[in-house]
Amino acid sequence: MKSILAVIFICCCQVAFAYPYRIYTAPDGAIVKNILTNEVIGRTPVEVDVSNTEAGSTFGISMYRHENVAIKIFTVMPSAENNFTVSGPDVATMALPGKAPLNVMNDSNAAAVHIDLRPFLSEPAHQPIQ
């Protein structure tokens, strides 16, 4: 009886696999938070565990005097449009219009994403102290 229940459990339950992914920002020290669970993961550079669920793949990045950005790390499924190739994870960024990050570089081979955060436009120009 126990073996039958174990087989039913294995066949009917969905498994969520997780893989590590590094988030780097310029400047360093931005706070990374899981958007759906509201869990603060840490400050960049940070390693996150990305799963194939909504709660495990969407992160918010915020830093003082910089625009907030959200990223979603997902795996592109093989289809006829991409010639049924299996590719590494891809990154989608979400921000308010005109507030997007300056640059987003996804390195799926190294399992890392590099994000250049956009400073506020009202930021004064840096002038050296004389």
PDB file of N, CA and C in Angstrom, residues 7-112:
ATOM      1  N   VAL A   7       4.197   5.830  -5.505  1.00  0.00           N
ATOM      2  CA  VAL A   7       4.159   5.947  -6.964  1.00  0.00           C
ATOM      3  C   VAL A   7       3.162   7.025  -7.382  1.00  0.00           C
ATOM      4  N   ILE A   8       2.003   7.068  -6.751  1.00  0.00           N
ATOM      5  CA  ILE A   8       1.002   8.095  -7.069  1.00  0.00           C
ATOM      6  C   ILE A   8       1.545   9.475  -6.736  1.00  0.00           C
ATOM      7  N   PHE A   9       2.216   9.596  -5.611  1.00  0.00           N
ATOM      8  CA  PHE A   9       2.787  10.880  -5.207  1.00  0.00           C
ATOM      9  C   PHE A   9       3.841  11.349  -6.204  1.00  0.00           C
ATOM     10  N   ILE A  10       4.697  10.454  -6.648  1.00  0.00           N
ATOM     11  CA  ILE A  10       5.757  10.813  -7.600  1.00  0.00           C
ATOM     12  C   ILE A  10       5.174  11.187  -8.955  1.00  0.00           C
ATOM     13  N   CYS A  11       4.156  10.478  -9.402  1.00  0.00           N
ATOM     14  CA  CYS A  11       3.592  10.721 -10.729  1.00  0.00           C
ATOM     15  C   CYS A  11       2.698  11.955 -10.782  1.00  0.00           C
ATOM     16  N   CYS A  12       2.016  12.277  -9.701  1.00  0.00           N
ATOM     17  CA  CYS A  12       1.016  13.339  -9.740  1.00  0.00           C
ATOM     18  C   CYS A  12       1.499  14.686  -9.225  1.00  0.00           C
ATOM     19  N   CYS A  13       2.598  14.723  -8.534  1.00  0.00           N
ATOM     20  CA  CYS A  13       3.068  15.987  -7.963  1.00  0.00           C
ATOM     21  C   CYS A  13       4.079  16.632  -8.896  1.00  0.00           C
ATOM     22  N   GLN A  14       3.981  17.945  -8.991  1.00  0.00           N
ATOM     23  CA  GLN A  14       4.909  18.694  -9.815  1.00  0.00           C
ATOM     24  C   GLN A  14       6.188  18.945  -9.041  1.00  0.00           C
ATOM     25  N   VAL A  15       7.305  18.828  -9.717  1.00  0.00           N
ATOM     26  CA  VAL A  15       8.594  19.042  -9.075  1.00  0.00           C
ATOM     27  C   VAL A  15       9.140  20.381  -9.532  1.00  0.00           C
ATOM     28  N   ALA A  16       9.618  21.168  -8.600  1.00  0.00           N
ATOM     29  CA  ALA A  16      10.217  22.464  -8.928  1.00  0.00           C
ATOM     30  C   ALA A  16      11.727  22.349  -8.761  1.00  0.00           C
ATOM     31  N   PHE A  17      12.453  22.456  -9.874  1.00  0.00           N
ATOM     32  CA  PHE A  17      13.902  22.393  -9.833  1.00  0.00           C
ATOM     33  C   PHE A  17      14.455  23.800  -9.712  1.00  0.00           C
ATOM     34  N   ALA A  18      15.494  23.953  -8.926  1.00  0.00           N
ATOM     35  CA  ALA A  18      16.111  25.267  -8.741  1.00  0.00           C
ATOM     36  C   ALA A  18      17.569  25.200  -9.175  1.00  0.00           C
ATOM     37  N   TYR A  19      18.063  26.315  -9.682  1.00  0.00           N
ATOM     38  CA  TYR A  19      19.470  26.418 -10.061  1.00  0.00           C
ATOM     39  C   TYR A  19      19.981  27.778  -9.593  1.00  0.00           C
ATOM     40  N   PRO A  20      21.262  27.858  -9.255  1.00  0.00           N
ATOM     41  CA  PRO A  20      21.803  29.131  -8.755  1.00  0.00           C
ATOM     42  C   PRO A  20      22.051  30.116  -9.894  1.00  0.00           C
ATOM     43  N   TYR A  21      21.869  31.390  -9.612  1.00  0.00           N
ATOM     44  CA  TYR A  21      22.095  32.460 -10.585  1.00  0.00           C
ATOM     45  C   TYR A  21      22.645  33.662  -9.838  1.00  0.00           C
ATOM     46  N   ARG A  22      23.666  34.319 -10.377  1.00  0.00           N
ATOM     47  CA  ARG A  22      24.297  35.470  -9.722  1.00  0.00           C
ATOM     48  C   ARG A  22      23.735  36.762 -10.301  1.00  0.00           C
ATOM     49  N   ILE A  23      23.486  37.734  -9.423  1.00  0.00           N
ATOM     50  CA  ILE A  23      23.023  39.058  -9.839  1.00  0.00           C
ATOM     51  C   ILE A  23      24.087  40.071  -9.442  1.00  0.00           C
ATOM     52  N   TYR A  24      24.610  40.791 -10.436  1.00  0.00           N
ATOM     53  CA  TYR A  24      25.585  41.853 -10.222  1.00  0.00           C
ATOM     54  C   TYR A  24      24.954  43.174 -10.644  1.00  0.00           C
ATOM     55  N   THR A  25      25.242  44.249  -9.922  1.00  0.00           N
ATOM     56  CA  THR A  25      24.767  45.569 -10.317  1.00  0.00           C
ATOM     57  C   THR A  25      25.927  46.545 -10.307  1.00  0.00           C
ATOM     58  N   ALA A  26      25.775  47.595 -11.074  1.00  0.00           N
ATOM     59  CA  ALA A  26      26.720  48.714 -11.033  1.00  0.00           C
ATOM     60  C   ALA A  26      25.905  49.932 -10.675  1.00  0.00           C
ATOM     61  N   PRO A  27      26.086  50.549  -9.564  1.00  0.00           N
ATOM     62  CA  PRO A  27      27.042  50.277  -8.490  1.00  0.00           C
ATOM     63  C   PRO A  27      26.612  49.091  -7.624  1.00  0.00           C
ATOM     64  N   ASP A  28      27.605  48.493  -6.938  1.00  0.00           N
ATOM     65  CA  ASP A  28      27.339  47.364  -6.044  1.00  0.00           C
ATOM     66  C   ASP A  28      26.551  47.816  -4.821  1.00  0.00           C
ATOM     67  N   GLY A  29      25.924  46.863  -4.164  1.00  0.00           N
ATOM     68  CA  GLY A  29      25.244  47.148  -2.906  1.00  0.00           C
ATOM     69  C   GLY A  29      23.745  47.332  -3.004  1.00  0.00           C
ATOM     70  N   ALA A  30      23.142  47.041  -4.155  1.00  0.00           N
ATOM     71  CA  ALA A  30      21.686  47.161  -4.287  1.00  0.00           C
ATOM     72  C   ALA A  30      21.007  46.022  -3.523  1.00  0.00           C
ATOM     73  N   ILE A  31      19.831  46.296  -3.002  1.00  0.00           N
ATOM     74  CA  ILE A  31      19.080  45.291  -2.245  1.00  0.00           C
ATOM     75  C   ILE A  31      18.269  44.448  -3.223  1.00  0.00           C
ATOM     76  N   VAL A  32      18.373  43.121  -3.092  1.00  0.00           N
ATOM     77  CA  VAL A  32      17.624  42.186  -3.937  1.00  0.00           C
ATOM     78  C   VAL A  32      16.555  41.534  -3.074  1.00  0.00           C
ATOM     79  N   LYS A  33      15.313  41.562  -3.572  1.00  0.00           N
ATOM     80  CA  LYS A  33      14.174  41.041  -2.820  1.00  0.00           C
ATOM     81  C   LYS A  33      13.336  40.164  -3.742  1.00  0.00           C
ATOM     82  N   ASN A  34      12.862  39.037  -3.219  1.00  0.00           N
ATOM     83  CA  ASN A  34      11.919  38.207  -3.956  1.00  0.00           C
ATOM     84  C   ASN A  34      10.578  38.929  -3.927  1.00  0.00           C
ATOM     85  N   ILE A  35      10.037  39.242  -5.081  1.00  0.00           N
ATOM     86  CA  ILE A  35       8.850  40.090  -5.152  1.00  0.00           C
ATOM     87  C   ILE A  35       7.607  39.400  -4.589  1.00  0.00           C
ATOM     88  N   LEU A  36       7.415  38.139  -4.887  1.00  0.00           N
ATOM     89  CA  LEU A  36       6.174  37.476  -4.476  1.00  0.00           C
ATOM     90  C   LEU A  36       6.178  37.062  -3.010  1.00  0.00           C
ATOM     91  N   THR A  37       7.332  36.653  -2.486  1.00  0.00           N
ATOM     92  CA  THR A  37       7.382  36.233  -1.080  1.00  0.00           C
ATOM     93  C   THR A  37       7.827  37.355  -0.160  1.00  0.00           C
ATOM     94  N   ASN A  38       8.285  38.478  -0.720  1.00  0.00           N
ATOM     95  CA  ASN A  38       8.740  39.645   0.042  1.00  0.00           C
ATOM     96  C   ASN A  38       9.961  39.335   0.902  1.00  0.00           C
ATOM     97  N   GLU A  39      10.727  38.327   0.538  1.00  0.00           N
ATOM     98  CA  GLU A  39      11.924  37.940   1.283  1.00  0.00           C
ATOM     99  C   GLU A  39      13.121  38.736   0.775  1.00  0.00           C
ATOM    100  N   VAL A  40      13.830  39.395   1.679  1.00  0.00           N
ATOM    101  CA  VAL A  40      15.048  40.114   1.298  1.00  0.00           C
ATOM    102  C   VAL A  40      16.168  39.091   1.200  1.00  0.00           C
ATOM    103  N   ILE A  41      16.775  38.993   0.024  1.00  0.00           N
ATOM    104  CA  ILE A  41      17.799  37.987  -0.214  1.00  0.00           C
ATOM    105  C   ILE A  41      19.176  38.497   0.182  1.00  0.00           C
ATOM    106  N   GLY A  42      19.462  39.748  -0.102  1.00  0.00           N
ATOM    107  CA  GLY A  42      20.761  40.302   0.271  1.00  0.00           C
ATOM    108  C   GLY A  42      21.119  41.477  -0.606  1.00  0.00           C
ATOM    109  N   ARG A  43      22.390  41.867  -0.541  1.00  0.00           N
ATOM    110  CA  ARG A  43      22.914  42.970  -1.345  1.00  0.00           C
ATOM    111  C   ARG A  43      23.793  42.411  -2.454  1.00  0.00           C
ATOM    112  N   THR A  44      23.797  43.094  -3.578  1.00  0.00           N
ATOM    113  CA  THR A  44      24.571  42.627  -4.725  1.00  0.00           C
ATOM    114  C   THR A  44      26.051  42.824  -4.484  1.00  0.00           C
ATOM    115  N   PRO A  45      26.891  41.967  -5.027  1.00  0.00           N
ATOM    116  CA  PRO A  45      26.580  40.763  -5.806  1.00  0.00           C
ATOM    117  C   PRO A  45      26.017  39.656  -4.910  1.00  0.00           C
ATOM    118  N   VAL A  46      24.980  39.003  -5.389  1.00  0.00           N
ATOM    119  CA  VAL A  46      24.286  37.993  -4.594  1.00  0.00           C
ATOM    120  C   VAL A  46      23.938  36.809  -5.491  1.00  0.00           C
ATOM    121  N   GLU A  47      23.866  35.624  -4.881  1.00  0.00           N
ATOM    122  CA  GLU A  47      23.465  34.426  -5.610  1.00  0.00           C
ATOM    123  C   GLU A  47      22.056  34.053  -5.180  1.00  0.00           C
ATOM    124  N   VAL A  48      21.175  33.875  -6.152  1.00  0.00           N
ATOM    125  CA  VAL A  48      19.784  33.512  -5.874  1.00  0.00           C
ATOM    126  C   VAL A  48      19.516  32.125  -6.433  1.00  0.00           C
ATOM    127  N   ASP A  49      18.570  31.424  -5.829  1.00  0.00           N
ATOM    128  CA  ASP A  49      18.126  30.132  -6.346  1.00  0.00           C
ATOM    129  C   ASP A  49      16.878  30.365  -7.174  1.00  0.00           C
ATOM    130  N   VAL A  50      16.969  30.084  -8.455  1.00  0.00           N
ATOM    131  CA  VAL A  50      15.869  30.313  -9.385  1.00  0.00           C
ATOM    132  C   VAL A  50      15.162  28.987  -9.628  1.00  0.00           C
ATOM    133  N   SER A  51      13.850  28.961  -9.420  1.00  0.00           N
ATOM    134  CA  SER A  51      13.072  27.758  -9.703  1.00  0.00           C
ATOM    135  C   SER A  51      12.120  28.046 -10.851  1.00  0.00           C
ATOM    136  N   ASN A  52      11.447  27.019 -11.315  1.00  0.00           N
ATOM    137  CA  ASN A  52      10.541  27.184 -12.450  1.00  0.00           C
ATOM    138  C   ASN A  52       9.144  27.590 -12.006  1.00  0.00           C
ATOM    139  N   THR A  53       9.023  28.189 -10.828  1.00  0.00           N
ATOM    140  CA  THR A  53       7.739  28.690 -10.351  1.00  0.00           C
ATOM    141  C   THR A  53       7.762  30.211 -10.370  1.00  0.00           C
ATOM    142  N   GLU A  54       6.586  30.823 -10.309  1.00  0.00           N
ATOM    143  CA  GLU A  54       6.510  32.288 -10.292  1.00  0.00           C
ATOM    144  C   GLU A  54       7.185  32.860  -9.057  1.00  0.00           C
ATOM    145  N   ALA A  55       7.015  32.185  -7.918  1.00  0.00           N
ATOM    146  CA  ALA A  55       7.560  32.716  -6.672  1.00  0.00           C
ATOM    147  C   ALA A  55       9.077  32.616  -6.612  1.00  0.00           C
ATOM    148  N   GLY A  56       9.669  31.785  -7.428  1.00  0.00           N
ATOM    149  CA  GLY A  56      11.108  31.594  -7.336  1.00  0.00           C
ATOM    150  C   GLY A  56      11.915  32.240  -8.429  1.00  0.00           C
ATOM    151  N   SER A  57      11.285  33.027  -9.301  1.00  0.00           N
ATOM    152  CA  SER A  57      12.045  33.545 -10.437  1.00  0.00           C
ATOM    153  C   SER A  57      11.905  35.044 -10.656  1.00  0.00           C
ATOM    154  N   THR A  58      11.190  35.762  -9.809  1.00  0.00           N
ATOM    155  CA  THR A  58      10.976  37.196  -9.994  1.00  0.00           C
ATOM    156  C   THR A  58      11.577  37.950  -8.815  1.00  0.00           C
ATOM    157  N   PHE A  59      12.487  38.878  -9.124  1.00  0.00           N
ATOM    158  CA  PHE A  59      13.224  39.587  -8.085  1.00  0.00           C
ATOM    159  C   PHE A  59      13.163  41.090  -8.327  1.00  0.00           C
ATOM    160  N   GLY A  60      13.137  41.841  -7.243  1.00  0.00           N
ATOM    161  CA  GLY A  60      13.176  43.291  -7.312  1.00  0.00           C
ATOM    162  C   GLY A  60      14.534  43.791  -6.849  1.00  0.00           C
ATOM    163  N   ILE A  61      15.061  44.813  -7.522  1.00  0.00           N
ATOM    164  CA  ILE A  61      16.362  45.384  -7.186  1.00  0.00           C
ATOM    165  C   ILE A  61      16.158  46.865  -6.923  1.00  0.00           C
ATOM    166  N   SER A  62      16.600  47.320  -5.765  1.00  0.00           N
ATOM    167  CA  SER A  62      16.453  48.734  -5.440  1.00  0.00           C
ATOM    168  C   SER A  62      17.714  49.236  -4.752  1.00  0.00           C
ATOM    169  N   MET A  63      18.000  50.507  -5.013  1.00  0.00           N
ATOM    170  CA  MET A  63      19.158  51.156  -4.406  1.00  0.00           C
ATOM    171  C   MET A  63      18.839  52.627  -4.213  1.00  0.00           C
ATOM    172  N   TYR A  64      19.359  53.194  -3.158  1.00  0.00           N
ATOM    173  CA  TYR A  64      19.130  54.599  -2.848  1.00  0.00           C
ATOM    174  C   TYR A  64      19.634  55.470  -3.989  1.00  0.00           C
ATOM    175  N   ARG A  65      18.811  56.431  -4.408  1.00  0.00           N
ATOM    176  CA  ARG A  65      19.096  57.377  -5.483  1.00  0.00           C
ATOM    177  C   ARG A  65      19.256  56.714  -6.859  1.00  0.00           C
ATOM    178  N   HIS A  66      18.663  55.537  -7.029  1.00  0.00           N
ATOM    179  CA  HIS A  66      18.641  54.851  -8.323  1.00  0.00           C
ATOM    180  C   HIS A  66      17.229  54.336  -8.564  1.00  0.00           C
ATOM    181  N   GLU A  67      16.886  54.172  -9.835  1.00  0.00           N
ATOM    182  CA  GLU A  67      15.551  53.682 -10.202  1.00  0.00           C
ATOM    183  C   GLU A  67      15.424  52.194  -9.868  1.00  0.00           C
ATOM    184  N   ASN A  68      14.241  51.796  -9.378  1.00  0.00           N
ATOM    185  CA  ASN A  68      13.969  50.395  -9.068  1.00  0.00           C
ATOM    186  C   ASN A  68      13.770  49.613 -10.363  1.00  0.00           C
ATOM    187  N   VAL A  69      14.136  48.352 -10.324  1.00  0.00           N
ATOM    188  CA  VAL A  69      13.946  47.489 -11.486  1.00  0.00           C
ATOM    189  C   VAL A  69      13.579  46.094 -10.982  1.00  0.00           C
ATOM    190  N   ALA A  70      12.742  45.405 -11.731  1.00  0.00           N
ATOM    191  CA  ALA A  70      12.387  44.022 -11.423  1.00  0.00           C
ATOM    192  C   ALA A  70      12.920  43.148 -12.546  1.00  0.00           C
ATOM    193  N   ILE A  71      13.412  41.974 -12.188  1.00  0.00           N
ATOM    194  CA  ILE A  71      13.889  41.047 -13.215  1.00  0.00           C
ATOM    195  C   ILE A  71      13.205  39.700 -13.025  1.00  0.00           C
ATOM    196  N   LYS A  72      12.982  39.035 -14.129  1.00  0.00           N
ATOM    197  CA  LYS A  72      12.433  37.684 -14.124  1.00  0.00           C
ATOM    198  C   LYS A  72      13.411  36.809 -14.880  1.00  0.00           C
ATOM    199  N   ILE A  73      13.890  35.778 -14.225  1.00  0.00           N
ATOM    200  CA  ILE A  73      14.823  34.837 -14.839  1.00  0.00           C
ATOM    201  C   ILE A  73      14.017  33.598 -15.207  1.00  0.00           C
ATOM    202  N   PHE A  74      14.033  33.239 -16.477  1.00  0.00           N
ATOM    203  CA  PHE A  74      13.216  32.115 -16.929  1.00  0.00           C
ATOM    204  C   PHE A  74      13.968  31.320 -17.985  1.00  0.00           C
ATOM    205  N   THR A  75      13.531  30.095 -18.176  1.00  0.00           N
ATOM    206  CA  THR A  75      14.119  29.215 -19.180  1.00  0.00           C
ATOM    207  C   THR A  75      13.226  29.220 -20.407  1.00  0.00           C
ATOM    208  N   VAL A  76      13.826  29.440 -21.556  1.00  0.00           N
ATOM    209  CA  VAL A  76      13.082  29.456 -22.815  1.00  0.00           C
ATOM    210  C   VAL A  76      12.823  28.015 -23.233  1.00  0.00           C
ATOM    211  N   MET A  77      11.564  27.684 -23.409  1.00  0.00           N
ATOM    212  CA  MET A  77      11.196  26.326 -23.792  1.00  0.00           C
ATOM    213  C   MET A  77      11.483  26.082 -25.273  1.00  0.00           C
ATOM    214  N   PRO A  78      11.955  24.889 -25.621  1.00  0.00           N
ATOM    215  CA  PRO A  78      12.183  24.581 -27.037  1.00  0.00           C
ATOM    216  C   PRO A  78      10.872  24.615 -27.817  1.00  0.00           C
ATOM    217  N   SER A  79      10.905  25.237 -28.988  1.00  0.00           N
ATOM    218  CA  SER A  79       9.723  25.298 -29.847  1.00  0.00           C
ATOM    219  C   SER A  79      10.189  25.354 -31.300  1.00  0.00           C
ATOM    220  N   ALA A  80       9.227  25.351 -32.212  1.00  0.00           N
ATOM    221  CA  ALA A  80       9.571  25.399 -33.634  1.00  0.00           C
ATOM    222  C   ALA A  80      10.216  26.730 -33.998  1.00  0.00           C
ATOM    223  N   GLU A  81       9.861  27.807 -33.273  1.00  0.00           N
ATOM    224  CA  GLU A  81      10.419  29.119 -33.598  1.00  0.00           C
ATOM    225  C   GLU A  81      11.911  29.207 -33.305  1.00  0.00           C
ATOM    226  N   ASN A  82      12.374  28.497 -32.265  1.00  0.00           N
ATOM    227  CA  ASN A  82      13.808  28.526 -31.978  1.00  0.00           C
ATOM    228  C   ASN A  82      14.487  27.220 -32.386  1.00  0.00           C
ATOM    229  N   ASN A  83      13.887  26.517 -33.332  1.00  0.00           N
ATOM    230  CA  ASN A  83      14.444  25.307 -33.935  1.00  0.00           C
ATOM    231  C   ASN A  83      14.661  24.206 -32.899  1.00  0.00           C
ATOM    232  N   PHE A  84      13.815  24.171 -31.878  1.00  0.00           N
ATOM    233  CA  PHE A  84      13.840  23.151 -30.833  1.00  0.00           C
ATOM    234  C   PHE A  84      15.189  23.051 -30.125  1.00  0.00           C
ATOM    235  N   THR A  85      15.894  24.165 -30.020  1.00  0.00           N
ATOM    236  CA  THR A  85      17.170  24.160 -29.308  1.00  0.00           C
ATOM    237  C   THR A  85      16.924  24.415 -27.824  1.00  0.00           C
ATOM    238  N   VAL A  86      17.744  23.800 -27.020  1.00  0.00           N
ATOM    239  CA  VAL A  86      17.687  24.015 -25.579  1.00  0.00           C
ATOM    240  C   VAL A  86      18.690  25.110 -25.252  1.00  0.00           C
ATOM    241  N   SER A  87      18.191  26.220 -24.744  1.00  0.00           N
ATOM    242  CA  SER A  87      19.074  27.344 -24.444  1.00  0.00           C
ATOM    243  C   SER A  87      19.107  27.593 -22.944  1.00  0.00           C
ATOM    244  N   GLY A  88      20.066  28.392 -22.532  1.00  0.00           N
ATOM    245  CA  GLY A  88      20.202  28.739 -21.125  1.00  0.00           C
ATOM    246  C   GLY A  88      19.122  29.701 -20.688  1.00  0.00           C
ATOM    247  N   PRO A  89      19.130  30.059 -19.427  1.00  0.00           N
ATOM    248  CA  PRO A  89      18.120  30.984 -18.913  1.00  0.00           C
ATOM    249  C   PRO A  89      18.207  32.352 -19.571  1.00  0.00           C
ATOM    250  N   ASP A  90      17.072  33.017 -19.652  1.00  0.00           N
ATOM    251  CA  ASP A  90      16.997  34.364 -20.204  1.00  0.00           C
ATOM    252  C   ASP A  90      16.476  35.293 -19.113  1.00  0.00           C
ATOM    253  N   VAL A  91      16.704  36.588 -19.286  1.00  0.00           N
ATOM    254  CA  VAL A  91      16.326  37.571 -18.276  1.00  0.00           C
ATOM    255  C   VAL A  91      15.430  38.618 -18.913  1.00  0.00           C
ATOM    256  N   ALA A  92      14.302  38.904 -18.271  1.00  0.00           N
ATOM    257  CA  ALA A  92      13.421  39.993 -18.690  1.00  0.00           C
ATOM    258  C   ALA A  92      13.412  41.030 -17.576  1.00  0.00           C
ATOM    259  N   THR A  93      13.539  42.306 -17.958  1.00  0.00           N
ATOM    260  CA  THR A  93      13.506  43.375 -16.956  1.00  0.00           C
ATOM    261  C   THR A  93      12.199  44.136 -17.075  1.00  0.00           C
ATOM    262  N   MET A  94      11.715  44.611 -15.946  1.00  0.00           N
ATOM    263  CA  MET A  94      10.488  45.390 -15.912  1.00  0.00           C
ATOM    264  C   MET A  94      10.751  46.660 -15.114  1.00  0.00           C
ATOM    265  N   ALA A  95      10.372  47.805 -15.672  1.00  0.00           N
ATOM    266  CA  ALA A  95      10.544  49.087 -14.986  1.00  0.00           C
ATOM    267  C   ALA A  95       9.501  50.052 -15.533  1.00  0.00           C
ATOM    268  N   LEU A  96       9.342  51.167 -14.871  1.00  0.00           N
ATOM    269  CA  LEU A  96       8.429  52.195 -15.359  1.00  0.00           C
ATOM    270  C   LEU A  96       8.963  52.785 -16.658  1.00  0.00           C
ATOM    271  N   PRO A  97       8.098  53.347 -17.510  1.00  0.00           N
ATOM    272  CA  PRO A  97       8.574  53.931 -18.771  1.00  0.00           C
ATOM    273  C   PRO A  97       9.619  55.020 -18.521  1.00  0.00           C
ATOM    274  N   GLY A  98      10.714  54.930 -19.234  1.00  0.00           N
ATOM    275  CA  GLY A  98      11.796  55.894 -19.092  1.00  0.00           C
ATOM    276  C   GLY A  98      12.689  55.647 -17.894  1.00  0.00           C
ATOM    277  N   LYS A  99      12.429  54.608 -17.133  1.00  0.00           N
ATOM    278  CA  LYS A  99      13.200  54.319 -15.921  1.00  0.00           C
ATOM    279  C   LYS A  99      13.965  53.005 -16.037  1.00  0.00           C
ATOM    280  N   ALA A 100      14.096  52.484 -17.229  1.00  0.00           N
ATOM    281  CA  ALA A 100      14.757  51.196 -17.437  1.00  0.00           C
ATOM    282  C   ALA A 100      16.236  51.281 -17.073  1.00  0.00           C
ATOM    283  N   PRO A 101      16.852  50.156 -16.729  1.00  0.00           N
ATOM    284  CA  PRO A 101      18.286  50.178 -16.427  1.00  0.00           C
ATOM    285  C   PRO A 101      19.099  50.611 -17.643  1.00  0.00           C
ATOM    286  N   LEU A 102      20.290  51.139 -17.396  1.00  0.00           N
ATOM    287  CA  LEU A 102      21.130  51.605 -18.498  1.00  0.00           C
ATOM    288  C   LEU A 102      21.603  50.459 -19.375  1.00  0.00           C
ATOM    289  N   ASN A 103      21.909  49.318 -18.758  1.00  0.00           N
ATOM    290  CA  ASN A 103      22.412  48.179 -19.521  1.00  0.00           C
ATOM    291  C   ASN A 103      22.096  46.903 -18.746  1.00  0.00           C
ATOM    292  N   VAL A 104      21.687  45.868 -19.469  1.00  0.00           N
ATOM    293  CA  VAL A 104      21.457  44.553 -18.876  1.00  0.00           C
ATOM    294  C   VAL A 104      22.196  43.540 -19.731  1.00  0.00           C
ATOM    295  N   MET A 105      23.134  42.830 -19.114  1.00  0.00           N
ATOM    296  CA  MET A 105      23.898  41.801 -19.817  1.00  0.00           C
ATOM    297  C   MET A 105      23.637  40.457 -19.155  1.00  0.00           C
ATOM    298  N   ASN A 106      23.077  39.519 -19.899  1.00  0.00           N
ATOM    299  CA  ASN A 106      22.818  38.183 -19.388  1.00  0.00           C
ATOM    300  C   ASN A 106      23.905  37.250 -19.895  1.00  0.00           C
ATOM    301  N   ASP A 107      24.589  36.590 -18.990  1.00  0.00           N
ATOM    302  CA  ASP A 107      25.607  35.603 -19.348  1.00  0.00           C
ATOM    303  C   ASP A 107      25.097  34.249 -18.877  1.00  0.00           C
ATOM    304  N   SER A 108      24.363  33.549 -19.753  1.00  0.00           N
ATOM    305  CA  SER A 108      23.746  32.289 -19.343  1.00  0.00           C
ATOM    306  C   SER A 108      24.781  31.192 -19.135  1.00  0.00           C
ATOM    307  N   ASN A 109      25.947  31.293 -19.775  1.00  0.00           N
ATOM    308  CA  ASN A 109      26.987  30.285 -19.563  1.00  0.00           C
ATOM    309  C   ASN A 109      27.567  30.376 -18.156  1.00  0.00           C
ATOM    310  N   ALA A 110      27.721  31.583 -17.643  1.00  0.00           N
ATOM    311  CA  ALA A 110      28.250  31.771 -16.289  1.00  0.00           C
ATOM    312  C   ALA A 110      27.132  31.867 -15.261  1.00  0.00           C
ATOM    313  N   ALA A 111      25.882  31.766 -15.685  1.00  0.00           N
ATOM    314  CA  ALA A 111      24.710  31.885 -14.806  1.00  0.00           C
ATOM    315  C   ALA A 111      24.766  33.183 -14.023  1.00  0.00           C
ATOM    316  N   ALA A 112      24.898  34.301 -14.762  1.00  0.00           N
ATOM    317  CA  ALA A 112      25.000  35.609 -14.113  1.00  0.00           C
ATOM    318  C   ALA A 112      24.321  36.663 -14.971  1.00  0.00           C
TER     319      ALA A 112
END
